[in-house]
């Protein structure tokens, strides 16, 4: 069956460092991969989308990579700040399908 | 502009009662999604509406769950004869078009507690 794995353990890093979050998938051939941020008590907020033919996407301090051979996406936040502390969700979409499948998310904690 | 709104924000109900959850999507968005998020779990897809097409109900966990979208805008998710395992946060999202490469805009969710 299709499976999306994100590290269930929280990632603790110090302010100013680069945070790297992982999204692995099996039995899936996504055409699109999206990353969302979710704060406690709120709905997810879209951050970045990357397509299967794109290796890397950047937006300000955020960078996403997509390796369809390794079946993995990496999400990087450079120069992290305490305000970046949140849960980050990856979501996969297939061509011709309208729905996304979400991972369970990884909590990021950035300490001052 | 206004984002996706949901009401109520919190709902406590007794087991066996019916509940209705409401979602107001962003104006002009043709696609609307309902998800459920339980503690420690990911977003579980429930149902998807696209324009006037028949909804994709493939994620509904049982026939106690139903949803409708009136006039291509507001949507209501109804849970009949609620059970304790229905306790969760119910999230609604809308997107401009119902394709995987369009971002989804989420509402704040409705926290449902079944006692």
PDB file of C-alpha atoms in Angstrom:
ATOM      1  CA  UNK A   1       0.000   0.000   0.000  1.00  0.00           C
ATOM      2  CA  UNK A   2       1.030   3.618  -0.446  1.00  0.00           C
ATOM      3  CA  UNK A   3       3.064   4.962   2.404  1.00  0.00           C
ATOM      4  CA  UNK A   4       4.447   8.391   3.253  1.00  0.00           C
ATOM      5  CA  UNK A   5       6.953   8.626   6.072  1.00  0.00           C
ATOM      6  CA  UNK A   6       8.050  11.699   7.946  1.00  0.00           C
ATOM      7  CA  UNK A   7      10.203  11.542  11.028  1.00  0.00           C
ATOM      8  CA  UNK A   8       7.825  11.233  13.951  1.00  0.00           C
ATOM      9  CA  UNK A   9      10.424  12.486  16.400  1.00  0.00           C
ATOM     10  CA  UNK A  10      10.681  16.228  16.846  1.00  0.00           C
ATOM     11  CA  UNK A  11      13.708  17.921  15.355  1.00  0.00           C
ATOM     12  CA  UNK A  12      15.439  20.231  17.802  1.00  0.00           C
ATOM     13  CA  UNK A  13      17.946  22.712  16.443  1.00  0.00           C
ATOM     14  CA  UNK A  14      19.545  25.956  17.488  1.00  0.00           C
ATOM     15  CA  UNK A  15      18.672  29.298  16.004  1.00  0.00           C
ATOM     16  CA  UNK A  16      20.745  30.141  12.966  1.00  0.00           C
ATOM     17  CA  UNK A  17      21.322  26.523  11.936  1.00  0.00           C
ATOM     18  CA  UNK A  18      19.813  24.820   8.915  1.00  0.00           C
ATOM     19  CA  UNK A  19      16.881  22.519   9.587  1.00  0.00           C
ATOM     20  CA  UNK A  20      16.428  19.560   7.253  1.00  0.00           C
ATOM     21  CA  UNK A  21      13.197  17.574   7.242  1.00  0.00           C
ATOM     22  CA  UNK A  22      12.654  14.356   5.311  1.00  0.00           C
ATOM     23  CA  UNK A  23       9.671  12.949   3.458  1.00  0.00           C
ATOM     24  CA  UNK A  24      10.006   9.401   2.128  1.00  0.00           C
ATOM     25  CA  UNK A  25       7.401   7.517   0.168  1.00  0.00           C
ATOM     26  CA  UNK A  26       6.849   3.980  -1.091  1.00  0.00           C
ATOM     27  CA  UNK A  27       4.466   2.409  -3.583  1.00  0.00           C
ATOM     28  CA  UNK A  28       3.727   5.851  -4.941  1.00  0.00           C
ATOM     29  CA  UNK A  29       4.561   7.769  -8.098  1.00  0.00           C
ATOM     30  CA  UNK A  30       3.831  11.387  -7.278  1.00  0.00           C
ATOM     31  CA  UNK A  31       3.793  14.056  -9.925  1.00  0.00           C
ATOM     32  CA  UNK A  32       3.713  16.812  -7.337  1.00  0.00           C
ATOM     33  CA  UNK A  33       4.929  17.224  -3.824  1.00  0.00           C
ATOM     34  CA  UNK A  34       3.795  20.012  -1.547  1.00  0.00           C
ATOM     35  CA  UNK A  35       5.040  21.159   1.842  1.00  0.00           C
ATOM     36  CA  UNK A  36       2.797  22.773   4.444  1.00  0.00           C
ATOM     37  CA  UNK A  37       3.384  24.334   7.833  1.00  0.00           C
ATOM     38  CA  UNK A  38       0.933  23.765  10.683  1.00  0.00           C
ATOM     39  CA  UNK A  39       0.901  25.693  13.944  1.00  0.00           C
ATOM     40  CA  UNK A  40      -0.974  24.356  17.004  1.00  0.00           C
ATOM     41  CA  UNK A  41      -4.698  24.910  16.743  1.00  0.00           C
ATOM     42  CA  UNK A  42      -4.520  26.095  13.150  1.00  0.00           C
ATOM     43  CA  UNK A  43      -4.965  24.658   9.704  1.00  0.00           C
ATOM     44  CA  UNK A  44      -1.951  23.901   7.513  1.00  0.00           C
ATOM     45  CA  UNK A  45      -0.471  26.698   5.415  1.00  0.00           C
ATOM     46  CA  UNK A  46       1.046  26.051   1.993  1.00  0.00           C
ATOM     47  CA  UNK A  47       4.768  26.699   1.629  1.00  0.00           C
ATOM     48  CA  UNK A  48       6.173  25.192  -1.549  1.00  0.00           C
ATOM     49  CA  UNK A  49       5.281  22.908  -4.435  1.00  0.00           C
ATOM     50  CA  UNK A  50       7.761  20.913  -6.486  1.00  0.00           C
ATOM     51  CA  UNK A  51       7.032  18.842  -9.593  1.00  0.00           C
ATOM     52  CA  UNK A  52       8.524  15.477 -10.502  1.00  0.00           C
ATOM     53  CA  UNK A  53      10.655  17.014 -13.255  1.00  0.00           C
ATOM     54  CA  UNK A  54      12.129  19.592 -10.879  1.00  0.00           C
ATOM     55  CA  UNK A  55      15.109  18.766  -8.703  1.00  0.00           C
ATOM     56  CA  UNK A  56      15.009  21.782  -6.462  1.00  0.00           C
ATOM     57  CA  UNK A  57      12.802  24.735  -5.560  1.00  0.00           C
ATOM     58  CA  UNK A  58      13.640  27.749  -3.431  1.00  0.00           C
ATOM     59  CA  UNK A  59      11.651  30.446  -1.712  1.00  0.00           C
ATOM     60  CA  UNK A  60      13.454  32.877   0.563  1.00  0.00           C
ATOM     61  CA  UNK A  61      15.019  30.738   3.335  1.00  0.00           C
ATOM     62  CA  UNK A  62      13.219  27.583   2.196  1.00  0.00           C
ATOM     63  CA  UNK A  63      14.528  24.949  -0.195  1.00  0.00           C
ATOM     64  CA  UNK A  64      12.880  21.737  -1.302  1.00  0.00           C
ATOM     65  CA  UNK A  65      14.457  18.894  -3.241  1.00  0.00           C
ATOM     66  CA  UNK A  66      12.668  16.020  -4.932  1.00  0.00           C
ATOM     67  CA  UNK A  67      14.483  12.805  -5.803  1.00  0.00           C
ATOM     68  CA  UNK A  68      12.154  10.385  -7.590  1.00  0.00           C
ATOM     69  CA  UNK A  69      14.875   7.729  -7.667  1.00  0.00           C
ATOM     70  CA  UNK A  70      15.345   7.758  -3.924  1.00  0.00           C
ATOM     71  CA  UNK A  71      11.607   8.437  -3.470  1.00  0.00           C
ATOM     72  CA  UNK A  72      12.443  11.243  -1.139  1.00  0.00           C
ATOM     73  CA  UNK A  73      11.956  14.965  -0.636  1.00  0.00           C
ATOM     74  CA  UNK A  74      14.100  17.090   1.642  1.00  0.00           C
ATOM     75  CA  UNK A  75      12.855  20.369   3.083  1.00  0.00           C
ATOM     76  CA  UNK A  76      15.482  22.828   4.297  1.00  0.00           C
ATOM     77  CA  UNK A  77      15.099  25.994   6.341  1.00  0.00           C
ATOM     78  CA  UNK A  78      18.298  28.002   6.425  1.00  0.00           C
ATOM     79  CA  UNK A  79      19.150  30.487   9.177  1.00  0.00           C
ATOM     80  CA  UNK A  80      16.354  29.040  11.263  1.00  0.00           C
ATOM     81  CA  UNK A  81      14.500  31.200  13.758  1.00  0.00           C
ATOM     82  CA  UNK A  82      12.350  30.345  16.801  1.00  0.00           C
ATOM     83  CA  UNK A  83       9.360  31.537  14.738  1.00  0.00           C
ATOM     84  CA  UNK A  84       9.995  28.615  12.377  1.00  0.00           C
ATOM     85  CA  UNK A  85       8.957  26.227  15.164  1.00  0.00           C
ATOM     86  CA  UNK A  86       5.926  24.331  13.883  1.00  0.00           C
ATOM     87  CA  UNK A  87       4.895  20.998  12.385  1.00  0.00           C
ATOM     88  CA  UNK A  88       5.773  20.546   8.732  1.00  0.00           C
ATOM     89  CA  UNK A  89       3.702  18.279   6.517  1.00  0.00           C
ATOM     90  CA  UNK A  90       4.537  16.869   3.127  1.00  0.00           C
ATOM     91  CA  UNK A  91       1.752  15.984   0.718  1.00  0.00           C
ATOM     92  CA  UNK A  92       1.910  13.999  -2.483  1.00  0.00           C
ATOM     93  CA  UNK A  93      -0.290  14.297  -5.547  1.00  0.00           C
ATOM     94  CA  UNK A  94      -0.523  12.163  -8.649  1.00  0.00           C
ATOM     95  CA  UNK A  95      -1.116  13.373 -12.169  1.00  0.00           C
ATOM     96  CA  UNK A  96      -4.786  13.246 -13.062  1.00  0.00           C
ATOM     97  CA  UNK A  97      -5.861  12.967  -9.460  1.00  0.00           C
ATOM     98  CA  UNK A  98      -7.340  15.807  -7.479  1.00  0.00           C
ATOM     99  CA  UNK A  99      -6.543  14.706  -3.966  1.00  0.00           C
ATOM    100  CA  UNK A 100      -3.342  14.911  -1.955  1.00  0.00           C
ATOM    101  CA  UNK A 101      -2.046  12.323   0.482  1.00  0.00           C
ATOM    102  CA  UNK A 102      -0.486  13.882   3.552  1.00  0.00           C
ATOM    103  CA  UNK A 103       2.261  12.592   5.789  1.00  0.00           C
ATOM    104  CA  UNK A 104       1.882  12.788   9.561  1.00  0.00           C
ATOM    105  CA  UNK A 105       4.308  15.669   9.796  1.00  0.00           C
ATOM    106  CA  UNK A 106       7.486  16.427  11.692  1.00  0.00           C
ATOM    107  CA  UNK A 107       7.632  18.918  14.533  1.00  0.00           C
ATOM    108  CA  UNK A 108      10.498  21.396  14.341  1.00  0.00           C
ATOM    109  CA  UNK A 109      11.654  23.190  17.488  1.00  0.00           C
ATOM    110  CA  UNK A 110      14.134  26.035  17.060  1.00  0.00           C
ATOM    111  CA  UNK A 111      15.651  27.226  20.298  1.00  0.00           C
ATOM    112  CA  UNK A 112      17.180  30.698  20.751  1.00  0.00           C
TER     113      UNK A 112
ATOM    114  CA  UNK B   1      -9.281  38.827   1.222  1.00  0.00           C
ATOM    115  CA  UNK B   2     -11.195  36.424   3.419  1.00  0.00           C
ATOM    116  CA  UNK B   3      -9.771  32.971   3.866  1.00  0.00           C
ATOM    117  CA  UNK B   4     -11.552  29.701   4.475  1.00  0.00           C
ATOM    118  CA  UNK B   5     -13.811  29.858   7.496  1.00  0.00           C
ATOM    119  CA  UNK B   6     -15.300  27.027   9.501  1.00  0.00           C
ATOM    120  CA  UNK B   7     -17.955  26.887  12.170  1.00  0.00           C
ATOM    121  CA  UNK B   8     -18.269  26.073  14.937  1.00  0.00           C
ATOM    122  CA  UNK B   9     -14.678  26.209  16.110  1.00  0.00           C
ATOM    123  CA  UNK B  10     -15.465  23.733  18.872  1.00  0.00           C
ATOM    124  CA  UNK B  11     -18.284  21.260  19.238  1.00  0.00           C
ATOM    125  CA  UNK B  12     -18.963  18.951  22.162  1.00  0.00           C
ATOM    126  CA  UNK B  13     -21.706  16.415  21.618  1.00  0.00           C
ATOM    127  CA  UNK B  14     -23.044  13.316  23.251  1.00  0.00           C
ATOM    128  CA  UNK B  15     -22.542   9.927  21.699  1.00  0.00           C
ATOM    129  CA  UNK B  16     -25.384   9.106  19.355  1.00  0.00           C
ATOM    130  CA  UNK B  17     -26.234  12.695  18.447  1.00  0.00           C
ATOM    131  CA  UNK B  18     -25.926  14.146  14.939  1.00  0.00           C
ATOM    132  CA  UNK B  19     -23.604  17.076  14.205  1.00  0.00           C
ATOM    133  CA  UNK B  20     -23.210  19.482  11.301  1.00  0.00           C
ATOM    134  CA  UNK B  21     -19.956  21.226  10.505  1.00  0.00           C
ATOM    135  CA  UNK B  22     -19.841  24.151   8.119  1.00  0.00           C
ATOM    136  CA  UNK B  23     -17.187  25.374   5.712  1.00  0.00           C
ATOM    137  CA  UNK B  24     -17.092  28.636   3.760  1.00  0.00           C
ATOM    138  CA  UNK B  25     -14.413  28.359   1.068  1.00  0.00           C
ATOM    139  CA  UNK B  26     -12.552  31.181  -0.620  1.00  0.00           C
ATOM    140  CA  UNK B  27     -14.776  32.849  -3.206  1.00  0.00           C
ATOM    141  CA  UNK B  28     -14.048  31.587  -6.691  1.00  0.00           C
ATOM    142  CA  UNK B  29     -12.365  28.379  -5.596  1.00  0.00           C
ATOM    143  CA  UNK B  30     -13.872  25.471  -7.476  1.00  0.00           C
ATOM    144  CA  UNK B  31     -12.461  22.672  -5.338  1.00  0.00           C
ATOM    145  CA  UNK B  32     -13.327  21.941  -1.713  1.00  0.00           C
ATOM    146  CA  UNK B  33     -11.885  19.226   0.515  1.00  0.00           C
ATOM    147  CA  UNK B  34     -12.746  17.852   3.946  1.00  0.00           C
ATOM    148  CA  UNK B  35     -10.089  16.211   6.113  1.00  0.00           C
ATOM    149  CA  UNK B  36      -9.981  14.740   9.581  1.00  0.00           C
ATOM    150  CA  UNK B  37      -6.978  15.048  11.878  1.00  0.00           C
ATOM    151  CA  UNK B  38      -6.750  12.962  15.013  1.00  0.00           C
ATOM    152  CA  UNK B  39      -4.117  13.414  17.708  1.00  0.00           C
ATOM    153  CA  UNK B  40      -0.777  12.221  16.420  1.00  0.00           C
ATOM    154  CA  UNK B  41      -2.238  11.330  13.054  1.00  0.00           C
ATOM    155  CA  UNK B  42      -1.877  12.897   9.682  1.00  0.00           C
ATOM    156  CA  UNK B  43      -4.578  14.517   7.653  1.00  0.00           C
ATOM    157  CA  UNK B  44      -7.096  11.907   6.609  1.00  0.00           C
ATOM    158  CA  UNK B  45      -8.943  12.747   3.395  1.00  0.00           C
ATOM    159  CA  UNK B  46     -12.711  12.468   3.677  1.00  0.00           C
ATOM    160  CA  UNK B  47     -14.438  13.960   0.637  1.00  0.00           C
ATOM    161  CA  UNK B  48     -13.729  16.233  -2.336  1.00  0.00           C
ATOM    162  CA  UNK B  49     -16.028  18.502  -4.348  1.00  0.00           C
ATOM    163  CA  UNK B  50     -15.153  19.945  -7.740  1.00  0.00           C
ATOM    164  CA  UNK B  51     -17.583  22.379  -9.303  1.00  0.00           C
ATOM    165  CA  UNK B  52     -20.854  20.678 -10.142  1.00  0.00           C
ATOM    166  CA  UNK B  53     -19.314  17.229 -10.541  1.00  0.00           C
ATOM    167  CA  UNK B  54     -20.253  14.310  -8.341  1.00  0.00           C
ATOM    168  CA  UNK B  55     -18.111  14.400  -5.183  1.00  0.00           C
ATOM    169  CA  UNK B  56     -15.305  11.971  -4.502  1.00  0.00           C
ATOM    170  CA  UNK B  57     -16.531  10.248  -1.347  1.00  0.00           C
ATOM    171  CA  UNK B  58     -13.819   7.617  -1.267  1.00  0.00           C
ATOM    172  CA  UNK B  59     -12.410   8.775   2.079  1.00  0.00           C
ATOM    173  CA  UNK B  60     -15.612   8.745   4.114  1.00  0.00           C
ATOM    174  CA  UNK B  61     -15.073   6.193   6.917  1.00  0.00           C
ATOM    175  CA  UNK B  62     -18.675   5.046   7.193  1.00  0.00           C
ATOM    176  CA  UNK B  63     -22.177   5.754   5.966  1.00  0.00           C
ATOM    177  CA  UNK B  64     -22.728   7.892   9.053  1.00  0.00           C
ATOM    178  CA  UNK B  65     -20.682  10.569   7.313  1.00  0.00           C
ATOM    179  CA  UNK B  66     -22.089  12.694   4.508  1.00  0.00           C
ATOM    180  CA  UNK B  67     -21.419  16.084   2.993  1.00  0.00           C
ATOM    181  CA  UNK B  68     -22.960  18.462   0.571  1.00  0.00           C
ATOM    182  CA  UNK B  69     -21.896  21.603  -1.163  1.00  0.00           C
ATOM    183  CA  UNK B  70     -24.635  24.023  -2.080  1.00  0.00           C
ATOM    184  CA  UNK B  71     -24.351  26.380  -5.018  1.00  0.00           C
ATOM    185  CA  UNK B  72     -20.731  25.463  -5.507  1.00  0.00           C
ATOM    186  CA  UNK B  73     -19.809  27.356  -2.375  1.00  0.00           C
ATOM    187  CA  UNK B  74     -20.651  26.556   1.256  1.00  0.00           C
ATOM    188  CA  UNK B  75     -20.259  22.958   2.365  1.00  0.00           C
ATOM    189  CA  UNK B  76     -21.693  21.053   5.303  1.00  0.00           C
ATOM    190  CA  UNK B  77     -20.248  17.844   6.726  1.00  0.00           C
ATOM    191  CA  UNK B  78     -22.796  15.825   8.685  1.00  0.00           C
ATOM    192  CA  UNK B  79     -21.958  13.033  11.094  1.00  0.00           C
ATOM    193  CA  UNK B  80     -24.922  10.974  12.223  1.00  0.00           C
ATOM    194  CA  UNK B  81     -25.078   8.956  15.432  1.00  0.00           C
ATOM    195  CA  UNK B  82     -21.674  10.199  16.551  1.00  0.00           C
ATOM    196  CA  UNK B  83     -19.252   7.791  18.170  1.00  0.00           C
ATOM    197  CA  UNK B  84     -16.307   8.543  20.448  1.00  0.00           C
ATOM    198  CA  UNK B  85     -13.874   7.594  17.700  1.00  0.00           C
ATOM    199  CA  UNK B  86     -15.273  10.495  15.648  1.00  0.00           C
ATOM    200  CA  UNK B  87     -13.549  12.912  18.047  1.00  0.00           C
ATOM    201  CA  UNK B  88     -10.998  14.812  15.980  1.00  0.00           C
ATOM    202  CA  UNK B  89     -10.326  18.122  14.283  1.00  0.00           C
ATOM    203  CA  UNK B  90     -12.217  18.437  11.020  1.00  0.00           C
ATOM    204  CA  UNK B  91     -10.467  20.638   8.493  1.00  0.00           C
ATOM    205  CA  UNK B  92     -11.836  22.111   5.317  1.00  0.00           C
ATOM    206  CA  UNK B  93      -9.684  23.340   2.455  1.00  0.00           C
ATOM    207  CA  UNK B  94     -10.352  24.962  -0.890  1.00  0.00           C
ATOM    208  CA  UNK B  95      -8.250  25.460  -3.988  1.00  0.00           C
ATOM    209  CA  UNK B  96      -8.670  27.337  -7.220  1.00  0.00           C
ATOM    210  CA  UNK B  97      -8.804  24.112  -9.175  1.00  0.00           C
ATOM    211  CA  UNK B  98      -8.930  20.504  -8.087  1.00  0.00           C
ATOM    212  CA  UNK B  99      -5.529  19.396  -9.278  1.00  0.00           C
ATOM    213  CA  UNK B 100      -2.564  18.196  -7.285  1.00  0.00           C
ATOM    214  CA  UNK B 101      -0.398  21.097  -8.368  1.00  0.00           C
ATOM    215  CA  UNK B 102      -2.672  23.740  -6.879  1.00  0.00           C
ATOM    216  CA  UNK B 103      -2.146  24.778  -3.289  1.00  0.00           C
ATOM    217  CA  UNK B 104      -4.877  24.161  -0.796  1.00  0.00           C
ATOM    218  CA  UNK B 105      -6.040  26.850   1.606  1.00  0.00           C
ATOM    219  CA  UNK B 106      -7.161  25.476   4.929  1.00  0.00           C
ATOM    220  CA  UNK B 107      -9.650  26.756   7.444  1.00  0.00           C
ATOM    221  CA  UNK B 108      -8.902  26.769  11.175  1.00  0.00           C
ATOM    222  CA  UNK B 109     -10.824  23.555  11.715  1.00  0.00           C
ATOM    223  CA  UNK B 110     -13.648  22.398  13.969  1.00  0.00           C
ATOM    224  CA  UNK B 111     -12.626  20.450  17.052  1.00  0.00           C
ATOM    225  CA  UNK B 112     -15.263  17.786  17.658  1.00  0.00           C
ATOM    226  CA  UNK B 113     -15.437  16.042  21.007  1.00  0.00           C
ATOM    227  CA  UNK B 114     -17.880  13.177  21.445  1.00  0.00           C
ATOM    228  CA  UNK B 115     -18.571  12.342  25.096  1.00  0.00           C
TER     229      UNK B 115
END
